[in-house]
Amino acid sequence: MEKERFLSVDWQSPDMNSGAVADQLPRPFLDLGWEQPVHHDAKFESAISSLVSSPSLNPSSGNGSVVVRELVGWLGSICDSGDISQTSCYSTPLNSPPKLTLPVLGHRQQGGGGLPMPGNEMADGQFTGFAANPGFVERAPRSSCFGAWSYGGLGDQSGLPEAGNLSRVPSSHSLKSAGALQMGVPDNGKDASKSNPERIETEMRSKLGGGMPPSSTSGRTMASGAANNVSKRKAASRGRGKEAPLSSSNVNSPTAAEDEHPDAKRCKPAKTNGADKDSVVKQETEQNIGASQKKGKENNAKPQEPPKDYIHVRARRGQATDSHSLAERVRREKIGKRMKLLQDLVPGCNKITGKAVMLDEIINYVQSLQRQVEFLSMKLATINPQLDFDLETLLQKNMHQEHEPLPQQVYPSEGTSTAFSYAQQHQGSPLQSAITNGLGVGQQPLCPFDGLADATSQLGSFWESDLQYVVRMGIGQSQGAEFFSQSLHAD
Amino acid sequence: MDSKGSACSNPNPNPTFGPSKLMLAFRFLRALSIVHRTTPASSPTCRGRRIERAAYASMAYSAGTSRAWSRAVLRRLHHRARRRAVAPRRLSTTAGNRAEALRRLVPGGAGMDYCTLLEETADYTKCLSMQVELMQGIVDSASSNGR
């Protein structure tokens, strides 16, 4: 029962306040929950007393009693049940620890320090027992007071930009209150010391960093619960009839992963009608501590923002998750891949880093190649005869048996091309090496042109297009045929 | 056509695979022979231009029509052949914007997005380098065999 009273106290204070205290309460409690038990006792007591004694809390103490009763009853049920369903409100194991300390701290206050501060142990016990804020928020609609509190506490965007983000502990408010707690000063002393907040912030950060792994291990049950919850939420969001675009589905398949993967946020339409705050909190809790706080604040600032695009790309840690940035990242990755390919193609570009310089190199290389083609073509224009001879010689060596079968109406080149293709099939390497040598030396005789007739009809159309170009160049058909026949029959 | 089509066309979107050197060589050599036969030796520049066009044509045919740049090259060549225009000239890339310069260099690059442009540049560069190798080999062999 002490637990409930503590919890009621926690709820009470936020209920009174518009929400500033509510956020302050969990955070210092969350942080302190990671500290050593002994450390907690004094801190909690002083903190709670200070908070309770704050003028903002006092006025509505009377009203709060009624609220408290309801809260107590509800919390008692939660405590007693302590089943996994409670853990479903945990989005990720990372976020559970911070929320767990909430009731623990509440404990402290009422018990007057009588209860041993379980610290993490109790936190573990209460992992399953107590619902974190998201869980509370879930049940908010059930009780008006809860709803008021939850929305006031978590949904107060104006008061605290990080209202809903319990995972982001190092916030100025929490630091302030934590500082107050640690120093045991009254509420008005929250802003007394700024030095403490920094210290506490670092402490919190280190604790959270260190605490996350243990929490993740201990919170496996919660992880499953969180997964269930998240999957439920996602199913609900999916059920809203949104279809992922084709491109995003392509991206999704390689990047699909579990929900409770701590290192990534899933880009999902988190904001749903009627569950905005809830989803806000959940999305916040899904974020890593250290993940884009800016993004989280963005989410907080507009809880009603339109649902995100179903691009299903894993947003990397510390990166934004809106559809535009994800598409941009995909595009940038594609461009990066292509640039790597080009880097391999262009010789001497291995050391170059940077797209601009690389592009310059590519441009230079293509330009140089084109200039080379022009130059070589000019050169080839002058060294005409030998080439013809070579070609004739090569063809002759292999054609001496096949002169007659070659049909004249069909372009002889087709026959030769057939032979080439045949050669490629049978003995690709010797011919290829000959070709790669520029056909300079006729040491590699072409393969015998076997089955010319068979392949001719097959490849006729293929070469037709090529020869058509030649035709368009001003060469008559008859001329071409005549030329080839000459080359073939010449000695 | 299947054997040659598969060897010459490039249905694989991955630009690592390029057209086969063999077919390129054959096409080019044949076209070269035709040019030598048909153009008078008195006009080496004209012949040179034709050879250059033949080189690009063989490149484009070897690459197949699956590539945007090869389609653009063939389109340009056919148009020019019909209209008897001057051989397509390369534009110098003095533009500050590198993407623009690249677009002007790669045939058909004007109507592409940047991503496709890079891909086409890769394929075009590969084909171009193969063509240059081939022509260089021919020149070397011809000069070595030359009397």
XYZ file of C-alpha atoms in Angstrom:
638
model
C 0.000 0.000 0.000
C 2.870 2.231 0.562
C 3.597 1.820 -3.041
C 0.255 3.065 -3.958
C 0.511 6.010 -1.758
C 3.763 6.912 -3.223
C 2.368 6.599 -6.615
C -0.541 8.636 -5.663
C 1.738 11.306 -4.509
C 3.448 11.232 -7.792
C 0.276 11.485 -9.626
C -0.989 14.099 -7.373
C 1.682 16.559 -7.933
C 1.529 16.352 -11.646
C -2.136 16.530 -11.537
C -1.965 19.838 -9.854
C 0.620 21.234 -12.032
C 0.150 21.748 -15.680
C 2.759 19.197 -16.224
C 6.025 20.742 -15.443
C 6.280 18.972 -12.194
C 5.090 15.772 -13.640
C 7.997 15.679 -15.897
C 10.297 16.751 -13.242
C 9.129 14.068 -10.975
C 9.761 11.116 -13.157
C 13.056 12.224 -14.398
C 14.902 12.709 -11.210
C 13.312 9.601 -9.955
C 14.355 7.780 -12.976
C 17.877 8.909 -12.601
C 18.053 8.289 -8.979
C 16.579 4.931 -9.452
C 19.823 3.957 -11.011
C 21.823 5.125 -8.117
C 22.646 3.111 -5.105
C 19.826 2.337 -2.774
C 21.162 4.230 0.155
C 21.693 7.141 -2.001
C 18.123 7.019 -2.931
C 16.530 7.166 0.384
C 17.631 10.538 1.419
C 17.318 11.904 -2.004
C 13.860 10.679 -2.561
C 12.601 11.832 0.702
C 14.052 15.230 0.376
C 13.055 15.473 -3.202
C 9.571 14.445 -2.638
C 9.187 16.592 0.344
C 10.511 19.499 -1.550
C 8.255 18.861 -4.411
C 5.292 18.354 -2.262
C 5.999 21.455 -0.408
C 6.208 23.447 -3.519
C 3.537 26.043 -3.659
C 2.347 24.831 -6.995
C 1.471 21.513 -5.557
C -0.301 22.625 -2.479
C -3.398 24.328 -3.692
C -5.069 21.391 -5.207
C -4.143 18.952 -2.579
C -7.726 18.773 -1.583
C -8.936 17.895 -4.979
C -6.142 15.539 -5.369
C -7.305 13.316 -2.625
C -10.193 12.089 -4.646
C -7.970 11.632 -7.578
C -5.521 9.895 -5.403
C -8.059 7.385 -4.301
C -8.830 6.429 -7.824
C -5.237 6.333 -8.697
C -4.465 4.252 -5.701
C -7.061 1.751 -6.592
C -5.879 1.534 -10.097
C -2.273 1.330 -9.153
C -3.000 -1.268 -6.621
C -4.524 -3.358 -9.279
C -1.494 -2.858 -11.347
C 0.819 -3.766 -8.560
C -1.077 -6.829 -7.695
C -1.399 -8.053 -11.164
C 2.166 -7.439 -12.066
C 1.676 -9.409 -15.205
C 3.251 -9.071 -18.510
C 0.380 -7.149 -19.834
C 1.631 -4.280 -17.851
C 4.896 -4.531 -19.516
C 3.256 -4.134 -22.792
C 3.318 -0.484 -22.265
C 7.051 -0.589 -22.421
C 8.042 0.136 -25.886
C 11.589 -0.905 -25.422
C 13.571 -2.312 -22.614
C 15.587 0.814 -22.645
C 12.755 2.900 -21.537
C 11.479 0.661 -18.883
C 14.087 1.381 -16.299
C 13.431 5.049 -16.183
C 9.785 4.557 -15.700
C 10.166 1.915 -13.161
C 11.786 4.138 -10.671
C 8.709 6.254 -10.653
C 6.768 4.117 -8.290
C 9.863 3.306 -6.396
C 10.419 6.868 -5.596
C 6.885 7.329 -4.676
C 7.443 4.514 -2.342
C 10.167 6.298 -0.636
C 8.212 9.263 0.195
C 5.339 7.723 1.979
C 7.330 5.128 3.705
C 9.493 7.742 5.181
C 12.496 5.760 4.326
C 11.207 2.693 6.079
C 11.264 0.626 3.026
C 14.684 -0.356 1.899
C 15.419 1.287 -1.286
C 15.554 -1.533 -3.673
C 17.111 0.548 -6.303
C 17.516 -1.637 -9.219
C 16.241 -4.684 -7.516
C 12.969 -3.133 -6.855
C 13.079 -1.686 -10.211
C 13.353 -5.142 -11.538
C 10.470 -6.270 -9.488
C 8.486 -3.354 -10.568
C 9.489 -3.731 -14.093
C 6.672 -6.009 -14.515
C 4.626 -4.542 -11.815
C 4.351 -0.973 -12.636
C 3.440 0.422 -15.885
C 5.568 3.188 -17.117
C 4.157 6.372 -18.290
C 3.183 4.923 -21.586
C 1.226 2.354 -19.759
C -0.339 5.014 -17.697
C -1.122 6.957 -20.714
C -2.716 3.942 -22.233
C -5.064 3.687 -19.375
C -5.626 7.338 -19.298
C -8.929 7.243 -21.075
C -10.224 4.894 -18.469
C -9.951 7.413 -15.731
C -10.532 10.993 -16.319
C -8.075 12.066 -13.735
C -5.478 9.944 -15.311
C -6.306 11.283 -18.599
C -6.019 14.763 -17.360
C -2.794 14.050 -15.726
C -1.330 12.098 -18.528
C -2.199 14.613 -21.090
C -1.194 17.349 -18.831
C 1.986 15.694 -17.922
C 2.978 14.191 -21.144
C 1.045 16.060 -23.622
C 1.992 19.444 -22.487
C 3.979 20.560 -25.377
C 4.088 24.121 -24.491
C 5.400 23.569 -21.037
C 8.033 21.100 -21.880
C 9.184 20.265 -25.306
C 10.325 16.951 -24.071
C 7.254 16.239 -22.119
C 6.535 12.857 -23.489
C 10.011 11.604 -23.828
C 10.789 9.723 -20.763
C 13.783 8.161 -22.278
C 15.467 11.430 -22.738
C 16.315 11.939 -19.203
C 18.891 14.638 -19.372
C 16.531 17.474 -19.767
C 16.871 20.800 -18.196
C 13.813 20.379 -16.092
C 14.785 17.052 -14.792
C 18.210 18.314 -14.134
C 16.876 21.178 -12.217
C 14.633 19.078 -10.142
C 17.269 16.480 -9.742
C 19.579 19.110 -8.566
C 16.998 20.189 -6.104
C 16.525 16.669 -4.981
C 20.115 16.017 -4.560
C 20.610 19.115 -2.641
C 17.479 18.629 -0.717
C 16.429 22.185 -1.225
C 12.838 23.169 -1.472
C 11.087 23.442 -4.690
C 11.912 27.011 -5.177
C 15.480 25.968 -5.108
C 15.103 24.097 -8.297
C 16.809 26.747 -10.204
C 19.224 27.402 -7.471
C 22.149 25.498 -8.694
C 22.941 24.971 -12.249
C 26.161 23.260 -11.589
C 24.412 20.293 -10.156
C 22.310 19.775 -13.210
C 25.361 19.328 -15.304
C 26.783 16.904 -12.876
C 23.549 15.104 -12.633
C 23.230 15.157 -16.328
C 26.546 13.458 -16.747
C 25.647 11.069 -14.018
C 22.392 10.351 -15.619
C 23.958 9.859 -18.952
C 26.543 7.496 -17.631
C 24.016 5.642 -15.620
C 21.673 5.399 -18.442
C 24.397 4.249 -20.684
C 25.483 1.700 -18.199
C 22.038 0.917 -17.126
C 20.689 0.223 -20.499
C 22.405 -3.057 -21.080
C 21.394 -4.478 -17.729
C 17.955 -3.188 -18.193
C 17.806 -4.658 -21.597
C 18.857 -7.995 -20.290
C 16.591 -7.901 -17.345
C 13.820 -6.477 -19.312
C 13.520 -9.218 -21.815
C 10.039 -9.878 -20.650
C 9.284 -6.296 -21.182
C 10.922 -6.462 -24.519
C 8.497 -9.082 -25.612
C 5.735 -7.084 -24.127
C 7.055 -4.035 -25.806
C 7.245 -5.916 -29.017
C 3.704 -6.949 -28.617
C 2.730 -3.458 -27.929
C 4.659 -2.039 -30.770
C 3.450 -4.675 -33.123
C -0.048 -3.954 -31.983
C 0.461 -0.351 -32.660
C 1.957 -1.049 -35.980
C -0.790 -3.388 -36.894
C -3.214 -0.724 -36.004
C -1.384 1.758 -38.091
C -1.215 -0.691 -40.924
C -4.851 -1.377 -40.563
C -5.475 2.191 -41.383
C -5.053 1.235 -44.928
C -1.758 2.743 -45.788
C 0.172 1.029 -48.479
C 3.868 1.187 -48.718
C 5.083 2.403 -52.052
C 6.868 -0.027 -54.231
C 10.213 1.568 -53.817
C 9.882 1.611 -50.107
C 8.913 -2.006 -50.094
C 12.075 -2.780 -51.934
C 13.947 -0.878 -49.341
C 11.997 -2.515 -46.600
C 12.844 -6.072 -47.441
C 16.541 -5.788 -46.836
C 16.097 -3.578 -43.853
C 13.317 -5.310 -42.007
C 14.194 -5.971 -38.393
C 12.622 -6.546 -35.043
C 10.679 -3.850 -33.395
C 12.597 -3.651 -30.256
C 15.856 -3.279 -31.970
C 17.441 -0.696 -29.847
C 19.651 0.761 -32.440
C 17.065 1.948 -34.846
C 13.802 3.678 -35.042
C 11.171 2.425 -37.288
C 9.720 4.983 -39.533
C 6.073 4.427 -38.899
C 3.016 6.504 -38.865
C 3.202 6.799 -35.170
C 0.551 9.432 -34.894
C -2.816 7.898 -34.962
C -6.158 9.445 -34.491
C -7.115 9.264 -30.907
C -3.810 7.940 -29.754
C -1.656 10.843 -30.529
C -0.201 11.356 -27.170
C 0.104 7.704 -26.651
C 1.943 7.217 -29.845
C 4.037 10.223 -29.177
C 5.174 8.739 -25.953
C 5.701 5.381 -27.483
C 7.673 6.734 -30.309
C 9.721 8.702 -27.912
C 10.357 5.678 -25.841
C 11.410 3.808 -28.861
C 14.145 6.225 -29.530
C 17.537 5.589 -28.233
C 18.891 7.789 -25.634
C 21.353 9.768 -27.617
C 19.325 9.315 -30.735
C 18.191 12.432 -32.395
C 16.834 14.478 -29.626
C 16.083 17.108 -32.118
C 13.802 14.762 -33.880
C 12.105 13.860 -30.688
C 11.495 17.453 -29.905
C 10.142 17.842 -33.334
C 7.707 15.081 -32.621
C 6.750 16.610 -29.387
C 6.194 19.938 -30.909
C 3.611 18.583 -33.288
C 1.904 15.541 -31.915
C -0.683 15.866 -34.598
C 1.772 15.731 -37.442
C 0.606 13.700 -40.388
C 1.505 10.033 -40.374
C 4.862 9.197 -41.718
C 5.417 7.616 -45.038
C 5.662 3.850 -45.173
C 9.086 3.750 -46.579
C 10.220 1.138 -44.103
C 13.779 2.144 -44.197
C 15.726 1.698 -41.082
C 16.599 5.082 -39.817
C 20.057 4.864 -38.541
C 20.927 5.917 -35.100
C 21.001 9.595 -34.687
C 19.282 10.292 -37.969
C 15.974 11.720 -38.860
C 13.122 9.492 -39.770
C 10.765 11.508 -41.876
C 10.049 10.217 -45.308
C 11.888 12.902 -47.157
C 15.121 12.442 -45.366
C 14.912 8.695 -45.721
C 14.292 8.910 -49.429
C 17.114 11.350 -49.660
C 19.376 8.959 -47.848
C 18.435 6.111 -50.145
C 19.149 8.285 -53.122
C 22.431 9.411 -51.704
C 23.436 5.823 -51.111
C 22.643 4.960 -54.680
C 24.696 7.815 -55.917
C 27.505 6.777 -53.638
C 27.463 3.288 -55.056
C 27.599 4.574 -58.580
C 30.450 6.856 -57.715
C 32.354 3.874 -56.352
C 31.802 2.045 -59.594
C 33.096 4.966 -61.521
C 36.047 5.200 -59.247
C 36.983 1.670 -60.180
C 36.606 2.395 -63.831
C 38.658 5.511 -64.011
C 42.283 4.644 -63.553
C 44.156 6.297 -60.774
C 41.172 7.388 -58.782
C 41.621 5.194 -55.787
C 43.093 7.852 -53.625
C 40.614 10.487 -54.484
C 38.031 11.178 -51.867
C 35.254 13.564 -52.447
C 32.577 13.644 -55.024
C 33.583 16.882 -56.651
C 37.139 15.886 -57.390
C 35.974 12.487 -58.479
C 33.516 13.986 -60.871
C 36.210 16.177 -62.310
C 38.364 13.163 -62.853
C 35.563 11.306 -64.527
C 34.854 14.186 -66.812
C 38.485 14.476 -67.726
C 38.724 10.803 -68.387
C 35.702 10.689 -70.639
C 36.951 13.705 -72.494
C 40.345 12.153 -72.970
C 38.807 8.951 -74.231
C 36.727 10.786 -76.752
C 39.734 12.723 -77.922
C 41.651 9.497 -78.243
C 38.939 8.011 -80.378
C 39.066 10.962 -82.650
C 42.807 10.862 -82.896
C 42.973 7.167 -83.513
C 40.320 7.327 -86.136
C 42.318 9.935 -87.925
C 45.318 7.728 -87.677
C 43.436 4.728 -88.903
C 42.290 6.699 -91.853
C 45.868 6.981 -92.998
C 46.996 3.460 -92.371
C 44.443 1.897 -94.513
C 45.881 -0.863 -96.584
C 47.498 -3.025 -94.018
C 44.327 -3.350 -92.115
C 42.449 -4.569 -95.094
C 45.090 -7.012 -95.768
C 44.959 -8.305 -92.293
C 41.286 -8.717 -92.366
C 41.428 -10.452 -95.672
C 44.221 -12.640 -94.560
C 42.466 -13.667 -91.449
C 39.303 -14.361 -93.230
C 41.060 -16.164 -96.013
C 42.852 -18.530 -93.755
C 39.613 -19.858 -92.569
C 37.496 -19.333 -95.560
C 39.459 -21.224 -98.132
C 37.134 -24.104 -97.764
C 33.965 -22.123 -97.573
C 34.030 -19.883 -100.563
C 31.391 -21.607 -102.524
C 28.768 -22.197 -99.876
C 28.667 -18.556 -99.077
C 25.503 -17.200 -100.536
C 25.943 -14.044 -102.477
C 22.577 -12.559 -101.866
C 23.169 -12.641 -98.179
C 25.764 -10.287 -96.964
C 28.959 -12.158 -96.678
C 29.626 -10.229 -93.585
C 26.831 -12.115 -92.038
C 28.613 -15.262 -92.850
C 31.755 -13.994 -91.301
C 29.850 -12.771 -88.356
C 28.324 -16.167 -88.049
C 31.731 -17.637 -88.117
C 32.832 -15.276 -85.475
C 29.950 -16.147 -83.296
C 30.546 -19.786 -83.908
C 34.134 -19.346 -83.085
C 33.151 -17.610 -79.975
C 31.040 -20.488 -78.987
C 33.600 -23.110 -79.710
C 36.823 -21.410 -79.022
C 36.187 -18.111 -77.509
C 39.549 -17.547 -75.980
C 41.891 -17.786 -78.925
C 39.701 -15.628 -81.064
C 39.194 -13.180 -78.321
C 42.846 -12.866 -77.687
C 43.321 -12.275 -81.366
C 40.768 -9.578 -81.332
C 42.127 -7.990 -78.237
C 45.466 -7.808 -79.883
C 43.771 -5.693 -82.423
C 43.926 -8.509 -84.899
C 47.370 -7.267 -85.530
C 48.961 -10.549 -86.157
C 47.300 -13.390 -87.854
C 48.855 -15.928 -85.584
C 45.499 -16.974 -84.308
C 43.600 -18.349 -87.201
C 39.930 -18.118 -87.004
C 38.068 -21.251 -86.445
C 36.707 -23.003 -89.424
C 33.415 -21.618 -90.430
C 31.277 -24.576 -89.761
C 27.617 -24.463 -90.072
C 27.610 -21.104 -91.711
C 24.338 -21.745 -93.352
C 22.686 -22.669 -90.122
C 23.693 -19.583 -88.311
C 23.247 -17.214 -91.154
C 19.514 -17.012 -91.041
C 19.598 -16.717 -87.309
C 21.947 -13.835 -87.268
C 20.796 -12.182 -90.378
C 18.512 -9.795 -88.683
C 21.047 -9.041 -86.079
C 23.619 -7.856 -88.478
C 21.105 -6.197 -90.636
C 20.873 -3.250 -88.335
C 24.576 -2.879 -88.246
C 24.889 -3.009 -91.937
C 22.019 -0.675 -92.381
C 24.091 1.925 -90.760
C 26.792 1.231 -93.246
C 24.249 1.596 -95.951
C 23.192 4.909 -94.605
C 26.731 5.999 -94.644
C 26.469 6.066 -98.336
C 27.518 2.609 -99.246
C 25.235 0.825 -101.599
C 24.187 -2.663 -100.971
C 25.764 -3.945 -104.026
C 28.908 -2.168 -103.199
C 29.052 -3.707 -99.795
C 28.468 -7.142 -101.053
C 30.938 -6.649 -103.775
C 33.464 -5.421 -101.354
C 33.105 -8.361 -99.087
C 33.150 -10.874 -101.789
C 36.282 -9.261 -103.067
C 37.866 -9.396 -99.685
C 36.920 -12.952 -99.293
C 38.033 -14.139 -102.622
C 41.054 -11.998 -102.973
C 44.389 -13.528 -102.585
C 20.466 -13.897 -82.544
C 20.255 -15.187 -79.090
C 23.886 -15.938 -78.738
C 24.949 -12.662 -80.109
C 22.146 -10.775 -78.523
C 23.108 -11.978 -75.138
C 26.680 -11.248 -75.818
C 26.034 -7.799 -77.108
C 23.013 -6.490 -75.287
C 23.244 -5.712 -71.641
C 20.004 -6.458 -69.845
C 21.792 -6.540 -66.558
C 21.204 -3.238 -64.825
C 24.423 -3.687 -62.951
C 26.896 -1.691 -64.925
C 29.798 -3.909 -64.055
C 29.170 -6.109 -67.046
C 29.914 -4.458 -70.311
C 29.668 -5.438 -73.953
C 31.971 -8.125 -75.146
C 35.192 -6.998 -76.673
C 34.972 -9.523 -79.406
C 31.810 -8.235 -80.929
C 33.013 -4.718 -80.606
C 36.181 -5.604 -82.408
C 34.421 -7.380 -85.148
C 31.935 -4.652 -85.758
C 34.514 -1.993 -85.779
C 36.884 -3.810 -88.030
C 34.193 -4.505 -90.481
C 33.022 -0.940 -90.476
C 36.609 0.157 -90.818
C 37.059 -1.969 -93.840
C 33.961 -0.548 -95.371
C 35.097 2.973 -94.771
C 38.455 2.286 -96.287
C 36.870 0.786 -99.284
C 34.366 3.470 -99.894
C 36.062 6.720 -99.153
C 38.774 7.922 -101.412
C 42.209 8.095 -99.979
C 42.474 11.695 -100.965
C 40.305 12.831 -98.162
C 41.749 11.376 -94.990
C 39.877 13.812 -92.837
C 36.600 12.756 -94.269
C 37.628 9.167 -93.833
C 38.760 9.897 -90.335
C 35.416 11.330 -89.471
C 33.709 8.334 -90.884
C 35.929 6.072 -88.947
C 35.092 7.947 -85.814
C 31.433 7.582 -86.523
C 31.957 3.938 -87.244
C 33.685 3.585 -83.922
C 30.778 5.116 -82.063
C 28.341 3.086 -84.059
C 30.060 -0.163 -83.292
C 30.238 0.837 -79.668
C 26.556 1.603 -79.546
C 25.586 -1.555 -81.354
C 27.721 -3.627 -79.091
C 26.209 -2.090 -76.034
C 22.757 -2.781 -77.350
C 19.664 -0.710 -76.950
C 19.308 -1.355 -73.259
C 21.596 1.525 -72.525
C 20.357 5.046 -72.778
C 23.609 6.331 -74.114
C 23.778 3.776 -76.891
C 20.277 4.664 -77.940
C 21.203 8.304 -77.977
C 24.300 7.619 -80.040
C 22.408 5.617 -82.603
C 19.684 8.197 -82.741
C 22.199 10.895 -83.331
C 24.085 8.926 -85.940
C 21.004 8.004 -87.875
C 19.744 11.532 -87.852
C 23.032 12.869 -88.979
C 23.354 10.303 -91.691
C 20.006 11.310 -93.000
C 20.586 14.962 -92.779
C 24.165 14.743 -93.904
C 25.162 16.891 -90.991
C 28.588 17.318 -89.592
C 29.851 14.607 -87.362
C 28.767 15.126 -83.792
C 31.209 17.256 -81.965
C 32.178 16.953 -78.404
C 31.420 19.946 -76.310
C 34.066 21.223 -74.025
C 33.237 21.136 -70.390
C 34.077 24.496 -69.034
C 30.869 24.737 -67.112
C 31.163 25.204 -63.413
C 28.559 22.614 -62.743
C 30.066 19.218 -63.086
C 26.817 17.452 -63.607
C 26.112 19.652 -66.582
C 29.504 18.966 -68.034
C 28.986 15.264 -67.613
C 25.624 15.492 -69.243
C 27.137 17.089 -72.261
C 29.846 14.509 -72.484
C 27.743 11.416 -72.183
C 25.359 10.998 -75.096
C 21.791 11.226 -74.012
C 22.741 12.607 -70.674
C 20.585 15.661 -70.861
C 17.354 13.965 -69.982
C 18.526 11.888 -67.081
C 18.484 12.264 -63.407
C 21.767 12.348 -61.646
C 21.673 8.778 -60.497
C 21.019 7.419 -63.964
C 23.590 9.762 -65.355
C 26.269 8.234 -63.196
C 25.255 4.763 -64.212
C 25.266 5.623 -67.874
C 28.588 7.341 -67.507
C 30.058 4.181 -66.068
C 28.841 2.048 -68.924
C 29.789 4.593 -71.516
C 33.240 4.933 -70.052
C 33.696 1.209 -70.162
C 32.670 0.955 -73.775
C 34.708 3.945 -74.715
C 37.823 2.567 -73.102
C 37.300 -0.746 -74.880
C 36.947 1.026 -78.156
C 40.057 3.020 -77.564
C 41.982 -0.114 -76.679
C 40.786 -1.793 -79.808
C 41.656 1.071 -82.039
C 45.021 1.424 -80.405
C 45.639 -2.250 -80.961
C 44.717 -1.971 -84.572
C 46.956 0.984 -85.074
C 49.799 -0.734 -83.323
C 49.421 -3.913 -85.286
C 49.021 -2.048 -88.489
C 52.089 0.019 -87.818
C 54.030 -3.011 -86.709
C 52.997 -4.911 -89.766
C 53.376 -1.909 -91.908
C 55.922 -1.991 -94.596
